[in-house]
């Protein structure tokens, strides 16, 4: 059966557990998977810039013995001539076995899935969802904290436009005992549909605050995010908000010894480089977990797991 990944909730908690088990097994025994996708092709169709997502997908397929093709900007594809996503995916379906798509328009990968004969993976659609970042985040949290339940999770920065934040909250409310601290300037608060339809409807405890220092001591996870210039319509507003939070060594002194700092990356200056040497800084390990979890996802969607 043809299966896509468009939303982090497309997999049940049980399926996610199986996928993460596979990702950990791949990490432990990469040699067992070197030829798993021999003869298979991954298309990466990226209409928006990316470093980690596109290259980790490509690394994942190459690690599995498969091949990759694709484009890295709308300008270098026939989208620049006005081709629709629906027509593009019909054609890509003739060239590849699976497709990872990033698009600035919310819902574009969903549209692609409706016209595709190969699995479509949403690699980020506008300010909406970024499900493979969520898989990466779940693997990182399980690796760093040893569990996905009973955690105090702080999310800090641009909680309004941050698709990784929306996807992670959607995913973490499904595990029991998690508590959320939403740290942002008033202008960049989590949208009402997340607080109402996700947090309140699942009776998940949460608080909203502007105070990162005050939140630090209780957190098991601090998920930092970039203030995203590309999502602002008003440059002055971006300039006013861009340095709202800067995590530095002084702030880290208030954190638990076992706390983990995650960030989907890229960072600009919301985490000072002095924090990189702190063993609690997990964001570069997180980028590495992204390769294993995407290998597990490719195998799963191709029916090869
Ligand atoms: N985390 C993430 O999506 O990074 P890229 O934009 O570089 O893919």
PDB file of C-alpha atoms in Angstrom, residues 120-260:
ATOM      1  CA  UNK A 120       5.959  11.562  -0.689  1.00  0.00           C
ATOM      2  CA  UNK A 121       7.689  12.854   2.431  1.00  0.00           C
ATOM      3  CA  UNK A 122       6.934  16.365   3.662  1.00  0.00           C
ATOM      4  CA  UNK A 123      10.376  17.879   4.264  1.00  0.00           C
ATOM      5  CA  UNK A 124       8.839  21.130   5.549  1.00  0.00           C
ATOM      6  CA  UNK A 125       5.871  23.124   4.212  1.00  0.00           C
ATOM      7  CA  UNK A 126       5.850  26.851   5.005  1.00  0.00           C
ATOM      8  CA  UNK A 127       5.108  27.542   8.665  1.00  0.00           C
ATOM      9  CA  UNK A 128       3.007  24.374   8.917  1.00  0.00           C
ATOM     10  CA  UNK A 129       4.770  21.056   9.630  1.00  0.00           C
ATOM     11  CA  UNK A 130       8.213  19.466   9.459  1.00  0.00           C
ATOM     12  CA  UNK A 131       7.580  15.814  10.325  1.00  0.00           C
ATOM     13  CA  UNK A 132      11.062  14.426   9.645  1.00  0.00           C
ATOM     14  CA  UNK A 133      12.531  17.080  11.966  1.00  0.00           C
ATOM     15  CA  UNK A 134      10.080  15.764  14.551  1.00  0.00           C
ATOM     16  CA  UNK A 135      11.310  12.200  14.000  1.00  0.00           C
ATOM     17  CA  UNK A 136      14.849  13.527  14.457  1.00  0.00           C
ATOM     18  CA  UNK A 137      13.816  15.352  17.641  1.00  0.00           C
ATOM     19  CA  UNK A 138      12.121  12.239  19.052  1.00  0.00           C
ATOM     20  CA  UNK A 139      15.207  10.120  18.390  1.00  0.00           C
ATOM     21  CA  UNK A 140      17.397  12.792  20.008  1.00  0.00           C
ATOM     22  CA  UNK A 141      15.192  13.053  23.099  1.00  0.00           C
ATOM     23  CA  UNK A 142      15.071   9.263  23.490  1.00  0.00           C
ATOM     24  CA  UNK A 143      18.849   9.013  23.030  1.00  0.00           C
ATOM     25  CA  UNK A 144      19.696  11.888  25.370  1.00  0.00           C
ATOM     26  CA  UNK A 145      17.032  11.443  28.067  1.00  0.00           C
ATOM     27  CA  UNK A 146      16.336   7.708  27.745  1.00  0.00           C
ATOM     28  CA  UNK A 147      12.573   8.221  27.438  1.00  0.00           C
ATOM     29  CA  UNK A 148       9.831  10.201  25.715  1.00  0.00           C
ATOM     30  CA  UNK A 149       7.546  10.446  28.766  1.00  0.00           C
ATOM     31  CA  UNK A 150       7.437  12.487  31.990  1.00  0.00           C
ATOM     32  CA  UNK A 151       9.584  15.308  30.666  1.00  0.00           C
ATOM     33  CA  UNK A 152       9.575  19.057  31.304  1.00  0.00           C
ATOM     34  CA  UNK A 153       9.939  20.500  27.816  1.00  0.00           C
ATOM     35  CA  UNK A 154      10.724  24.167  27.222  1.00  0.00           C
ATOM     36  CA  UNK A 155      10.268  25.593  23.733  1.00  0.00           C
ATOM     37  CA  UNK A 156      11.846  29.002  23.196  1.00  0.00           C
ATOM     38  CA  UNK A 157      11.936  31.643  20.459  1.00  0.00           C
ATOM     39  CA  UNK A 158       9.647  31.875  17.457  1.00  0.00           C
ATOM     40  CA  UNK A 159       6.743  29.719  18.558  1.00  0.00           C
ATOM     41  CA  UNK A 160       4.347  31.397  16.116  1.00  0.00           C
ATOM     42  CA  UNK A 161       5.945  30.553  12.770  1.00  0.00           C
ATOM     43  CA  UNK A 162       8.176  27.698  14.002  1.00  0.00           C
ATOM     44  CA  UNK A 163       6.878  24.610  12.178  1.00  0.00           C
ATOM     45  CA  UNK A 164       9.316  22.379  14.095  1.00  0.00           C
ATOM     46  CA  UNK A 165       7.774  23.587  17.367  1.00  0.00           C
ATOM     47  CA  UNK A 166       4.214  22.897  16.199  1.00  0.00           C
ATOM     48  CA  UNK A 167       5.169  19.424  14.994  1.00  0.00           C
ATOM     49  CA  UNK A 168       7.076  18.582  18.198  1.00  0.00           C
ATOM     50  CA  UNK A 169       4.225  19.660  20.489  1.00  0.00           C
ATOM     51  CA  UNK A 170       1.815  17.558  18.395  1.00  0.00           C
ATOM     52  CA  UNK A 171       4.127  14.576  18.807  1.00  0.00           C
ATOM     53  CA  UNK A 172       5.019  14.938  22.510  1.00  0.00           C
ATOM     54  CA  UNK A 173       1.450  15.308  23.813  1.00  0.00           C
ATOM     55  CA  UNK A 174       0.955  11.675  22.783  1.00  0.00           C
ATOM     56  CA  UNK A 175       3.396  10.491  25.493  1.00  0.00           C
ATOM     57  CA  UNK A 176       2.126  10.545  29.061  1.00  0.00           C
ATOM     58  CA  UNK A 177       3.287  12.961  31.712  1.00  0.00           C
ATOM     59  CA  UNK A 178       4.945  15.580  29.504  1.00  0.00           C
ATOM     60  CA  UNK A 179       4.721  19.225  30.605  1.00  0.00           C
ATOM     61  CA  UNK A 180       5.350  22.215  28.338  1.00  0.00           C
ATOM     62  CA  UNK A 181       6.804  25.681  28.995  1.00  0.00           C
ATOM     63  CA  UNK A 182       6.285  27.984  26.013  1.00  0.00           C
ATOM     64  CA  UNK A 183       8.848  30.803  26.115  1.00  0.00           C
ATOM     65  CA  UNK A 184       8.463  33.594  23.551  1.00  0.00           C
ATOM     66  CA  UNK A 185       7.897  37.304  23.071  1.00  0.00           C
ATOM     67  CA  UNK A 186       4.177  38.137  23.106  1.00  0.00           C
ATOM     68  CA  UNK A 187       4.225  38.697  19.333  1.00  0.00           C
ATOM     69  CA  UNK A 188       5.558  35.182  18.655  1.00  0.00           C
ATOM     70  CA  UNK A 189       3.354  33.109  20.954  1.00  0.00           C
ATOM     71  CA  UNK A 190       2.228  29.637  19.919  1.00  0.00           C
ATOM     72  CA  UNK A 191      -0.886  29.944  17.711  1.00  0.00           C
ATOM     73  CA  UNK A 192      -4.258  29.428  19.352  1.00  0.00           C
ATOM     74  CA  UNK A 193      -4.897  26.270  17.304  1.00  0.00           C
ATOM     75  CA  UNK A 194      -1.928  24.626  19.058  1.00  0.00           C
ATOM     76  CA  UNK A 195      -2.851  25.712  22.592  1.00  0.00           C
ATOM     77  CA  UNK A 196      -6.558  24.982  22.056  1.00  0.00           C
ATOM     78  CA  UNK A 197      -6.652  21.968  19.748  1.00  0.00           C
ATOM     79  CA  UNK A 198      -3.457  20.235  20.855  1.00  0.00           C
ATOM     80  CA  UNK A 199      -2.473  21.181  24.418  1.00  0.00           C
ATOM     81  CA  UNK A 200      -5.844  21.877  26.047  1.00  0.00           C
ATOM     82  CA  UNK A 201      -7.708  19.150  24.199  1.00  0.00           C
ATOM     83  CA  UNK A 202      -5.206  16.541  25.432  1.00  0.00           C
ATOM     84  CA  UNK A 203      -5.161  18.036  28.975  1.00  0.00           C
ATOM     85  CA  UNK A 204      -1.401  18.565  28.675  1.00  0.00           C
ATOM     86  CA  UNK A 205      -0.054  20.923  31.360  1.00  0.00           C
ATOM     87  CA  UNK A 206       1.518  24.051  29.844  1.00  0.00           C
ATOM     88  CA  UNK A 207       2.531  27.567  30.783  1.00  0.00           C
ATOM     89  CA  UNK A 208       3.326  30.538  28.570  1.00  0.00           C
ATOM     90  CA  UNK A 209       6.054  32.964  29.650  1.00  0.00           C
ATOM     91  CA  UNK A 210       8.501  35.524  28.292  1.00  0.00           C
ATOM     92  CA  UNK A 211      11.088  34.605  30.968  1.00  0.00           C
ATOM     93  CA  UNK A 212      13.758  32.099  29.834  1.00  0.00           C
ATOM     94  CA  UNK A 213      15.887  32.566  32.991  1.00  0.00           C
ATOM     95  CA  UNK A 214      12.936  31.777  35.230  1.00  0.00           C
ATOM     96  CA  UNK A 215      12.068  28.633  33.265  1.00  0.00           C
ATOM     97  CA  UNK A 216      15.584  27.138  33.080  1.00  0.00           C
ATOM     98  CA  UNK A 217      15.875  25.260  36.431  1.00  0.00           C
ATOM     99  CA  UNK A 218      12.896  22.940  35.882  1.00  0.00           C
ATOM    100  CA  UNK A 219      13.562  21.879  32.278  1.00  0.00           C
ATOM    101  CA  UNK A 220      14.685  18.445  31.027  1.00  0.00           C
ATOM    102  CA  UNK A 221      14.662  19.652  27.413  1.00  0.00           C
ATOM    103  CA  UNK A 222      15.222  23.179  26.123  1.00  0.00           C
ATOM    104  CA  UNK A 223      14.234  23.392  22.453  1.00  0.00           C
ATOM    105  CA  UNK A 224      15.677  26.645  21.110  1.00  0.00           C
ATOM    106  CA  UNK A 225      14.520  28.079  17.789  1.00  0.00           C
ATOM    107  CA  UNK A 226      15.616  30.810  15.433  1.00  0.00           C
ATOM    108  CA  UNK A 227      13.565  33.962  14.908  1.00  0.00           C
ATOM    109  CA  UNK A 228      12.856  33.336  11.219  1.00  0.00           C
ATOM    110  CA  UNK A 229      13.493  36.423   9.130  1.00  0.00           C
ATOM    111  CA  UNK A 230      11.891  34.815   6.060  1.00  0.00           C
ATOM    112  CA  UNK A 231       8.494  34.517   7.807  1.00  0.00           C
ATOM    113  CA  UNK A 232       8.215  38.262   8.687  1.00  0.00           C
ATOM    114  CA  UNK A 233       6.406  40.734   6.443  1.00  0.00           C
ATOM    115  CA  UNK A 234       7.907  43.689   8.312  1.00  0.00           C
ATOM    116  CA  UNK A 235      11.710  44.071   8.557  1.00  0.00           C
ATOM    117  CA  UNK A 236      11.498  46.468  11.539  1.00  0.00           C
ATOM    118  CA  UNK A 237       9.474  43.923  13.493  1.00  0.00           C
ATOM    119  CA  UNK A 238      12.108  41.237  12.762  1.00  0.00           C
ATOM    120  CA  UNK A 239      14.951  43.529  13.872  1.00  0.00           C
ATOM    121  CA  UNK A 240      13.093  44.360  17.091  1.00  0.00           C
ATOM    122  CA  UNK A 241      12.506  40.677  17.973  1.00  0.00           C
ATOM    123  CA  UNK A 242      15.524  38.847  16.563  1.00  0.00           C
ATOM    124  CA  UNK A 243      17.655  38.939  19.717  1.00  0.00           C
ATOM    125  CA  UNK A 244      14.817  38.281  22.173  1.00  0.00           C
ATOM    126  CA  UNK A 245      16.614  35.214  23.581  1.00  0.00           C
ATOM    127  CA  UNK A 246      20.293  34.353  23.566  1.00  0.00           C
ATOM    128  CA  UNK A 247      21.241  31.178  25.426  1.00  0.00           C
ATOM    129  CA  UNK A 248      24.719  31.590  26.901  1.00  0.00           C
ATOM    130  CA  UNK A 249      26.957  29.901  29.492  1.00  0.00           C
ATOM    131  CA  UNK A 250      25.578  32.113  32.279  1.00  0.00           C
ATOM    132  CA  UNK A 251      22.008  30.991  31.573  1.00  0.00           C
ATOM    133  CA  UNK A 252      23.142  27.339  31.364  1.00  0.00           C
ATOM    134  CA  UNK A 253      24.369  27.561  34.991  1.00  0.00           C
ATOM    135  CA  UNK A 254      20.730  27.560  36.121  1.00  0.00           C
ATOM    136  CA  UNK A 255      19.898  24.372  34.172  1.00  0.00           C
ATOM    137  CA  UNK A 256      19.789  20.796  35.483  1.00  0.00           C
ATOM    138  CA  UNK A 257      23.016  18.793  35.000  1.00  0.00           C
ATOM    139  CA  UNK A 258      21.111  16.323  32.797  1.00  0.00           C
ATOM    140  CA  UNK A 259      19.159  18.845  30.747  1.00  0.00           C
ATOM    141  CA  UNK A 260      19.478  18.647  26.928  1.00  0.00           C
TER     142      UNK A 260
END
